[in-house]
Coordinates of C-alpha atoms and ligand atoms in Angstrom, one line a residue:
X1 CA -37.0 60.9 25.8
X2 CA -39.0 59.3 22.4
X3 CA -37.0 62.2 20.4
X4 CA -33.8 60.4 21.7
X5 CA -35.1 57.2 20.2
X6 CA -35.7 58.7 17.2
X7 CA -32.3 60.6 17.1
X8 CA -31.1 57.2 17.7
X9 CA -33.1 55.5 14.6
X10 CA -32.0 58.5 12.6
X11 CA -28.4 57.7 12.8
X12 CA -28.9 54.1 12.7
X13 CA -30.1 53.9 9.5
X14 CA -27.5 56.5 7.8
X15 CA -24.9 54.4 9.2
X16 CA -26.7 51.3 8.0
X17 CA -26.9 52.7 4.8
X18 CA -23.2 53.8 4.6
X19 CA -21.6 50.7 5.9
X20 CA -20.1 49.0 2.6
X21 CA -18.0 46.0 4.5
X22 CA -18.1 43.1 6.5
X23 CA -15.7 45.2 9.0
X24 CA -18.1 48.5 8.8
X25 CA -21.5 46.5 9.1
X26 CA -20.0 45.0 12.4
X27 CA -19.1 48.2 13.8
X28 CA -22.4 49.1 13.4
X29 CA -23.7 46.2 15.1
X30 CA -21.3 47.2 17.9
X31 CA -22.5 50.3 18.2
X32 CA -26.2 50.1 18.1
X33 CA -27.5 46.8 18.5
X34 CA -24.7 44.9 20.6
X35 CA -24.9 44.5 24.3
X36 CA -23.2 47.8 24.7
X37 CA -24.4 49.5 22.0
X38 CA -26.8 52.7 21.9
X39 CA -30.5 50.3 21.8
X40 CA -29.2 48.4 25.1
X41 CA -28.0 51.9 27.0
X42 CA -31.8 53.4 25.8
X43 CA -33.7 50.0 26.7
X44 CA -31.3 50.8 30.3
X45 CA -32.8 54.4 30.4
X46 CA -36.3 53.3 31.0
X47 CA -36.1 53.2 34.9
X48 CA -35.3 57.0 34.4
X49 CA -38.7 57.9 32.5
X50 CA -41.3 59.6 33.8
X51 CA -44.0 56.6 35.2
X52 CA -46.7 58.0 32.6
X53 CA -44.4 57.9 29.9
X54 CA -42.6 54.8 30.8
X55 CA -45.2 52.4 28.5
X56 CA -44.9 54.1 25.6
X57 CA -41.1 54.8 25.8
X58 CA -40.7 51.0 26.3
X59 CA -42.9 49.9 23.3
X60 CA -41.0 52.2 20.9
X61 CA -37.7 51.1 22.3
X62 CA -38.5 47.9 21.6
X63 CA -40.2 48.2 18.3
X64 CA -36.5 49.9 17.4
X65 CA -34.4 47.1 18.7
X66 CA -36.7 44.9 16.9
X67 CA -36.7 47.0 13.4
X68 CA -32.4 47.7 13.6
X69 CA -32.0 44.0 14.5
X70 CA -34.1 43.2 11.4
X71 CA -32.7 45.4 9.1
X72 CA -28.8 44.4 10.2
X73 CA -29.7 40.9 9.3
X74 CA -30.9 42.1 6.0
X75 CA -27.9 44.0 5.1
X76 CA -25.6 41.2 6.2
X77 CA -27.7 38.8 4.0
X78 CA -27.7 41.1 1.0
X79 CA -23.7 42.0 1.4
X80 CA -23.0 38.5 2.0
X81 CA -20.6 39.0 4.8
X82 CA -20.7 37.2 7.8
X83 CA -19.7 38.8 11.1
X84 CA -16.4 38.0 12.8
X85 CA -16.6 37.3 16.5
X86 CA -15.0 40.2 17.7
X87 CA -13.3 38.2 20.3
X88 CA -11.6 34.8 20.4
X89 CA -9.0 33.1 18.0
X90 CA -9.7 33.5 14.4
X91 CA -10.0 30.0 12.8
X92 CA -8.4 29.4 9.1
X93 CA -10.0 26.9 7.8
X94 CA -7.4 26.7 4.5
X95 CA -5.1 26.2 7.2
X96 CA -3.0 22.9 6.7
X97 CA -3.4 20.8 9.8
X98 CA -1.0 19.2 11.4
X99 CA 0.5 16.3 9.7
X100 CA 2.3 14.4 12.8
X101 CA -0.8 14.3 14.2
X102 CA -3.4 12.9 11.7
X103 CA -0.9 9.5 11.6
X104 CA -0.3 9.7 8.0
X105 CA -0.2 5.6 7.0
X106 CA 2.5 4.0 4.8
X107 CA 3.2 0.9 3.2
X108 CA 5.4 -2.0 4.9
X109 CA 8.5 -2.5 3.5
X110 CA 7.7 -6.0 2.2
X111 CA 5.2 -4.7 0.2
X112 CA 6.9 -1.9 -1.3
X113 CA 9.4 -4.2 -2.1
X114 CA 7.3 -6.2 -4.1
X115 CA 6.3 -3.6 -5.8
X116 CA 9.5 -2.5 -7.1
X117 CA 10.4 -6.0 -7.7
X118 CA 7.2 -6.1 -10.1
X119 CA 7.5 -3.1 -11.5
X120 CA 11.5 -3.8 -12.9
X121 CA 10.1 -7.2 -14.1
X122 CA 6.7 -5.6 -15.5
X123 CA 9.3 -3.1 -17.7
X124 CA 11.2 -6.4 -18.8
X125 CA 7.9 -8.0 -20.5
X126 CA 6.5 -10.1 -17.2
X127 CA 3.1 -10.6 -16.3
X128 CA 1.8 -10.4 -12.5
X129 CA 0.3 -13.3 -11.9
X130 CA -1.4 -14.9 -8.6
X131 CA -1.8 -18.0 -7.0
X132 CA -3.7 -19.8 -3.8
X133 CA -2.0 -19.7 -0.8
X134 CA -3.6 -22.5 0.2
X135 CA -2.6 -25.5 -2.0
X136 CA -2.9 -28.9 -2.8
X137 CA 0.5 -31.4 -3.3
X138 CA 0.0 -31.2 -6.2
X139 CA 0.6 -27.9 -7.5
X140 CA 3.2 -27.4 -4.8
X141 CA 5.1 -30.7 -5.0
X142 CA 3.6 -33.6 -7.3
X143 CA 3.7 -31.6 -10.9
X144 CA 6.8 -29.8 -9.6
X145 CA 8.7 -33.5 -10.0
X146 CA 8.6 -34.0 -6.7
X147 CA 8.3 -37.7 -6.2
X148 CA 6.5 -38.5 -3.5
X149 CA 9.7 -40.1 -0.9
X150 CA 11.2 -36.6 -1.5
X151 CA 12.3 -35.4 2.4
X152 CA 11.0 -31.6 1.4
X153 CA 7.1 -33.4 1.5
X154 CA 7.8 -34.3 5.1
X155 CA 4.7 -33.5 7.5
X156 CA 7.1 -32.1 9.7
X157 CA 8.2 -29.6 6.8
X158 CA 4.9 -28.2 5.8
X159 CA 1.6 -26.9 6.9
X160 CA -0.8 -29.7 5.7
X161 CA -4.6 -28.8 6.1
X162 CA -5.4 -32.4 5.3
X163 CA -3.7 -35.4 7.0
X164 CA -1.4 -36.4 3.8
X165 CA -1.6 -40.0 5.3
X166 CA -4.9 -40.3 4.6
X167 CA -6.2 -38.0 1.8
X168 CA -5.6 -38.7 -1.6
X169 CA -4.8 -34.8 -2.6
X170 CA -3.9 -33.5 0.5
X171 CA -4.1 -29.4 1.0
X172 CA -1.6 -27.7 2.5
X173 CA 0.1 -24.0 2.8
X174 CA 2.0 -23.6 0.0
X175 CA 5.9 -23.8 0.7
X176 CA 6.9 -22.1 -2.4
X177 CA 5.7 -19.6 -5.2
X178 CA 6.6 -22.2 -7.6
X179 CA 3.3 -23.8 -7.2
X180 CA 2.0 -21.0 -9.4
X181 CA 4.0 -21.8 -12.5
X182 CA 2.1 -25.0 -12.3
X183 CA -1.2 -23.2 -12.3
X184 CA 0.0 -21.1 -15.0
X185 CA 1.2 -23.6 -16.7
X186 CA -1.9 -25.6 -16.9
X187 CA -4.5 -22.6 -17.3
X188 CA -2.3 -21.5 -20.4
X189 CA -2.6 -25.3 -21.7
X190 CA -6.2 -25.2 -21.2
X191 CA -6.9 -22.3 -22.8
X192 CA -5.0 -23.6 -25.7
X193 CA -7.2 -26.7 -26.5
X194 CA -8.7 -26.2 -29.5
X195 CA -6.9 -23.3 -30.6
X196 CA -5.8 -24.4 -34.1
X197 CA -3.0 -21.8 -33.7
X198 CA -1.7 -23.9 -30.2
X199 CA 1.7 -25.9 -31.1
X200 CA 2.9 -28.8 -28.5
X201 CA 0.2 -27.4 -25.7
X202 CA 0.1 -23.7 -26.1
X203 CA -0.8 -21.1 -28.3
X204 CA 2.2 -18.1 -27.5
X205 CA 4.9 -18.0 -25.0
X206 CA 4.3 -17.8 -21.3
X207 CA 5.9 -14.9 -19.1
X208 CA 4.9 -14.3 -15.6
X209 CA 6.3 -13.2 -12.1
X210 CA 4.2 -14.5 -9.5
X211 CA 5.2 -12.3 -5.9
X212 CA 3.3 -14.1 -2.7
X213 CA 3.7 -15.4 1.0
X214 CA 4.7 -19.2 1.5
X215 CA 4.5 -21.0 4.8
X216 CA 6.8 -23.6 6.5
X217 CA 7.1 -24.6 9.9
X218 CA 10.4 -23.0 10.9
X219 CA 11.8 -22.3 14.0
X220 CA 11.4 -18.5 14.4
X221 CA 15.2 -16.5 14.5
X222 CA 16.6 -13.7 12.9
X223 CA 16.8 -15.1 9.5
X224 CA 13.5 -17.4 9.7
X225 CA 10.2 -17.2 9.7
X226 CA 6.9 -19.6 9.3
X227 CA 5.7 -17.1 6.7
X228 CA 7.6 -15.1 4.4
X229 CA 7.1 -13.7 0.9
X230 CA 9.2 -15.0 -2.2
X231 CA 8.8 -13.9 -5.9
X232 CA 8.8 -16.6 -8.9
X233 CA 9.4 -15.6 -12.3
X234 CA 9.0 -18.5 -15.3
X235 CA 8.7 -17.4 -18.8
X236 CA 8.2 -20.3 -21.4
X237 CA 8.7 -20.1 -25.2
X238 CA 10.7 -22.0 -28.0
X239 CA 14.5 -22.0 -28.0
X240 CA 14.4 -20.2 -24.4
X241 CA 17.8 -21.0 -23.3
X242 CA 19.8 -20.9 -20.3
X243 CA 21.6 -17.6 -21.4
X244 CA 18.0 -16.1 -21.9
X245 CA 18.0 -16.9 -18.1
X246 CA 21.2 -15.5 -17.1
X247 CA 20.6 -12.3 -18.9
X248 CA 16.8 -12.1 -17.6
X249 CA 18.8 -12.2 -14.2
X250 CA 21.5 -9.9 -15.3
X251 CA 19.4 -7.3 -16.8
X252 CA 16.8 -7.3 -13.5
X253 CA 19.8 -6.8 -11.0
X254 CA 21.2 -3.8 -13.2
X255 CA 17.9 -2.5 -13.3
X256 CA 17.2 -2.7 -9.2
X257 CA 20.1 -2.0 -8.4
X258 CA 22.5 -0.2 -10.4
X259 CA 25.0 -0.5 -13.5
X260 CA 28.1 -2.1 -11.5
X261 CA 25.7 -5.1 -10.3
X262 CA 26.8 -8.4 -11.5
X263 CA 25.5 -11.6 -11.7
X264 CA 26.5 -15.3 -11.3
X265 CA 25.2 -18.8 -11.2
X266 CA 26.2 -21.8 -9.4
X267 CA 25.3 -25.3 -10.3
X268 CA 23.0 -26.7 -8.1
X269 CA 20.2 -29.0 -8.0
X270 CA 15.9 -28.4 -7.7
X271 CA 13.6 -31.5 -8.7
X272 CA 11.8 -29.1 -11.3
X273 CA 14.8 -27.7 -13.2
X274 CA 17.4 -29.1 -14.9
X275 CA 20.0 -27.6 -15.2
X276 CA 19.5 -26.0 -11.7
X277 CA 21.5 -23.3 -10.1
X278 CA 21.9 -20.7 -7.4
X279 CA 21.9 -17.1 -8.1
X280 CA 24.4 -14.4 -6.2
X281 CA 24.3 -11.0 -7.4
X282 CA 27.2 -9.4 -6.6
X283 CA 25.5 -5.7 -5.6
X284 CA 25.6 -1.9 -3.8
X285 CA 23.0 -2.8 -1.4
X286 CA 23.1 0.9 -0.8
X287 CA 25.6 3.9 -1.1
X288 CA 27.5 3.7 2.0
X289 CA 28.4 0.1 1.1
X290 CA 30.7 -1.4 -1.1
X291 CA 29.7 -4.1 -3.5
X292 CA 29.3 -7.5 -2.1
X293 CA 28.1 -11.1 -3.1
X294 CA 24.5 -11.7 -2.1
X295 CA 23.2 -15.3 -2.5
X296 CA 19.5 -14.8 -4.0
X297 CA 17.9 -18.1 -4.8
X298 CA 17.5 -20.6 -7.3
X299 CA 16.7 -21.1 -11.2
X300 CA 17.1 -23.3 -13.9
X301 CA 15.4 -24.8 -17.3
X302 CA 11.8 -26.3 -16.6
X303 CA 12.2 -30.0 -16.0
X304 CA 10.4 -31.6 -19.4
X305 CA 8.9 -33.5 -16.7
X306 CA 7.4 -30.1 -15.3
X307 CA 6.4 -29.0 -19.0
X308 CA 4.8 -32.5 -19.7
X309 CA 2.5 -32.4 -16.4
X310 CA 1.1 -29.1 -17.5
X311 CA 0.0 -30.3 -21.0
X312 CA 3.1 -28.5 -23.0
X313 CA 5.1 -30.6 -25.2
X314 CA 8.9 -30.1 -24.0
X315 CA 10.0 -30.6 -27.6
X316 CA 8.7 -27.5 -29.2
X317 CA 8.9 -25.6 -25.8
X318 CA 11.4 -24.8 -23.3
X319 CA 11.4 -22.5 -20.2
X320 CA 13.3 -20.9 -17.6
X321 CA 12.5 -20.2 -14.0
X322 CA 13.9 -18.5 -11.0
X323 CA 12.8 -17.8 -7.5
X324 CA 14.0 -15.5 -4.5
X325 CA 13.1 -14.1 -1.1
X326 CA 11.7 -10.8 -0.8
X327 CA 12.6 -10.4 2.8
X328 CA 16.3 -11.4 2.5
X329 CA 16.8 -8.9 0.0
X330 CA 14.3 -5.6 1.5
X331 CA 16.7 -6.5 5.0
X332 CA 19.7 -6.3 2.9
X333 CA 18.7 -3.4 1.2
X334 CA 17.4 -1.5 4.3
X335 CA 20.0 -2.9 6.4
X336 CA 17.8 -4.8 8.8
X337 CA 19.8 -7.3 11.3
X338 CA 16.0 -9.6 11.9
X339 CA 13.2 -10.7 10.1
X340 CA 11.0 -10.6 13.3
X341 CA 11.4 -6.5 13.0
X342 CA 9.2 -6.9 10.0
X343 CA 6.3 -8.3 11.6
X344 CA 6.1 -7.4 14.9
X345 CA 4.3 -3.7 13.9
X346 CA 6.6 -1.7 15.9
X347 CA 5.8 1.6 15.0
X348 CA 9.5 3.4 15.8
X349 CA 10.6 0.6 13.4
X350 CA 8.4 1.0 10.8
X351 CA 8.5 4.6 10.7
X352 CA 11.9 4.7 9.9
X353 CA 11.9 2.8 6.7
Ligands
DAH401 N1 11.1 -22.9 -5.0 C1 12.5 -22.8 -4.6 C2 12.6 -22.6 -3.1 O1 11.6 -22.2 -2.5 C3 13.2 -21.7 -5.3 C4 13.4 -21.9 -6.8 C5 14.4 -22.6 -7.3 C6 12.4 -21.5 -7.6 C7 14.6 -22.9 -8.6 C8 12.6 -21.7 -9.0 C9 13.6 -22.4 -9.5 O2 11.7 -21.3 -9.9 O3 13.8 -22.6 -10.8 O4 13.6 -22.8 -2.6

C-alpha cells in the first residue's frame, strides 16, 4: 500500500512540474489534491490496510496531502495564476454594468437652461454675476427708481422678511434679478474710488448677466409660480445706445436659436429704464414648429436716476438692460403645457427632457 503512495507522489510532482498554465495547474489540483482527486481516494483506502500497517500508511498519507497541498500553492504563487472555480457563473469584472439600474442623475431643465443661456451671453462678452436672494428694498426697489407709493412694493406682492411698516430697510425675497445690477452697479463704483483712471464713477465699462430665482406671492397655475428663475443682463459703458441693445438682443436670439430668429421691441414702461420696452422674438422654438412671436420680457436704457444711485455719473455713462424668464422660455422650447411639471420631481417627467 506505501508503494502506492509513493507511485502517487511520483506522478504528482512530474505533473506539477509540467503543468505551465492556470488551466493545467487546476487540472492537477483536480486530480490529486481535490475532493475527488487521487490523495482523498488513498486517505479513503485506509479502512482497507492491514491493522498493523494502518498507522504508518495514515501518517505518510498525510504527510503527502500536506507536502502536494504545499507545493500546489507554491506553483500557483510562483505562476501567478489564480484558480477558476470550476463550477458556477464566471464573473467579468470589465464587464459594463447595467446602466438603467445604477439611476444615472441629470440636470433639471431649468438649470441646463441657464446654462446655455450663459454660455451664448458668456461668448457675446458678459460676465456671470450673482446676487442675494434675500434682499433688502433697496437693492430690489428703492435704487431701482422705485418710489416708495409704487403698487409693485405692496406687502401683498412680495415676500418681506421684515415687517416694511416698521423697519427702516426692510428685507425681503427678491422679486426680480434686477436687484443685482444695483449691486453691481455699486461694487464697480466702489471699487473705482480712488482709481485716478475712474471717469464719472467707474474705471471701465460694466457687462454682466446675472441668472437666479426671484420670489412673489402668486397664485400657483400653469403659467405661475411663487418662485421662478429670470436672467438679467446690464452692460454699462459710454455712448451705449439703444441699438447696442436691440442688436445685443438680436445677436443672443440668432445665437440660441437659429439664423431665421428675429427680434422686436415694443415701447413700454419700467421705473428703472427709460426708454422701456418689451421684447418678442419671433423664433423656431423647435423643428417641428413654425416660427412664432414669443413675448420675452423687458429692457431699456438705465434710468440716470438708476446710474446716479449707484455712484456713476449718467453724463459720461450710459447703459442698457434687459430681463427674461427662464421658465417661460425652457417650457417653450421643450414644449411643456405647466410650470408645476418643473417642480414637482416627477421622475417620468424629468426623464424625458
Ligand atoms: N425686472 C423686470 C421684471 O421682473 C424685467 C426687466 C425689465 C428687467 C426691464 C430689466 C429691464 O433689466 O430693463 O418684470
Amino acid at each position: 500500500m506505501l508503494e502506492a503512495l509513493d507511485q502517487i507522489e511520483r506522478e504528482a510532482h512530474a505533473a506539477l512540474e509540467a503543468a505551465a498554465d492556470g488551466a493545467a495547474l487546476e487540472a492537477w489540483r483536480i486530480a490529486f489534491i481535490g475532493p475527488k482527486g487521487r490523495v482523498k481516494a488513498a486517505l479513503g483506502a485506509t479502512r482497507e490496510v492491514p491493522a498493523d500497517q494502518r498507522a504508518a500508511y495514515g501518517k505518510r498519507v498525510n504527510a503527502l496531502a500536506a507536502d502536494l497541498e504545499a507545493r500546489f500553492k507554491q506553483k500557483q504563487g510562483s505562476a501567478g495564476a489564480a484558480p477558476r472555480p470550476s463550477s458556477g457563473p464566471r464573473v467579468d469584472l470589465t464587464e459594463p454594468g447595467v446602466v438603467e439600474s445604477q439611476g444615472l442623475g441629470r440636470r433639471h431643465i431649468v438649470l441646463r437652461v441657464r446654462d446655455e443661456l450663459c454660455d451664448v451671453f458668456a461668448r457675446m462678452g458678459f460676465n456671470v454675476a450673482q446676487g442675494p436672494e434675500v434682499e433688502d428694498d433697496e437693492h430690489n426697489f428703492v435704487k431701482l427708481n422705485i418710489p416708495a407709493d409704487h403698487p409693485a412694493r405692496d406687502p401683498a406682492d412680495n415676500f418681506y422678511v421684515d415687517d416694511p411698516a416698521r423697519t427702516q430697510r426692510p428685507r425681503m425675497l427678491r422679486s426680480q434679478t434686477s436687484t443685482v445690477q444695483i449691486r453691481i452697479m455699486e461694487q464697480a463704483s466702489a471699487a473705482a474710488r480712488g482709481n485716478p483712471a475712474a471717469v464719472g464713477g467707474l474705471a471701465a465699462p460694466i457687462r454682466i448677466v446675472a441668472p437666479g430665482r426671484v420670489y412673489r406671492p402668486d397664485t400657483v397655475d400653469a403659467t405661475h409660480s411663487f418662485m421662478f428663475h429670470q436672467i438679467e443682463g446690464l452692460a454699462v459703458d459710454r455712448g451705449t445706445t439703444m441699438a447696442e441693445l436691440k442688436s445685443t438682443l438680436l445677436h443672443f436670439a440668432r445665437a440660441y436659436f437659429g439664423p431665421d430668429t428675429e427680434v422686436r421691441l415694443r415701447p413700454s414702461f419700467f421705473p428703472f429704464t427709460e426708454p422701456s420696452a418689451e421684447f418678442d422674438m419671433k423664433i423656431r422654438l423647435r423643428p417641428d414648429q413654425p416660427v412664432r412671436w414669443m413675448e420675452l420680457g423687458g429692457c431699456g436704457m438705465v434710468h440716470p436716476n438708476v446710474l446716479r444711485a449707484c455712484g456713476i455719473d449718467p453724463e459720461v455713462w450710459t447703459g442698457f438692460a434687459f430681463g427674461f424668464g427662464i421658465e417661460r422660455l425652457a417650457m417653450g422650447k421643450y414644449g411643456i403645457p405647466d410650470i408645476r411639471m418643473l417642480y414637482e420631481n416627477d421622475l417620468r417627467f424629468l426623464k424625458q427632457i
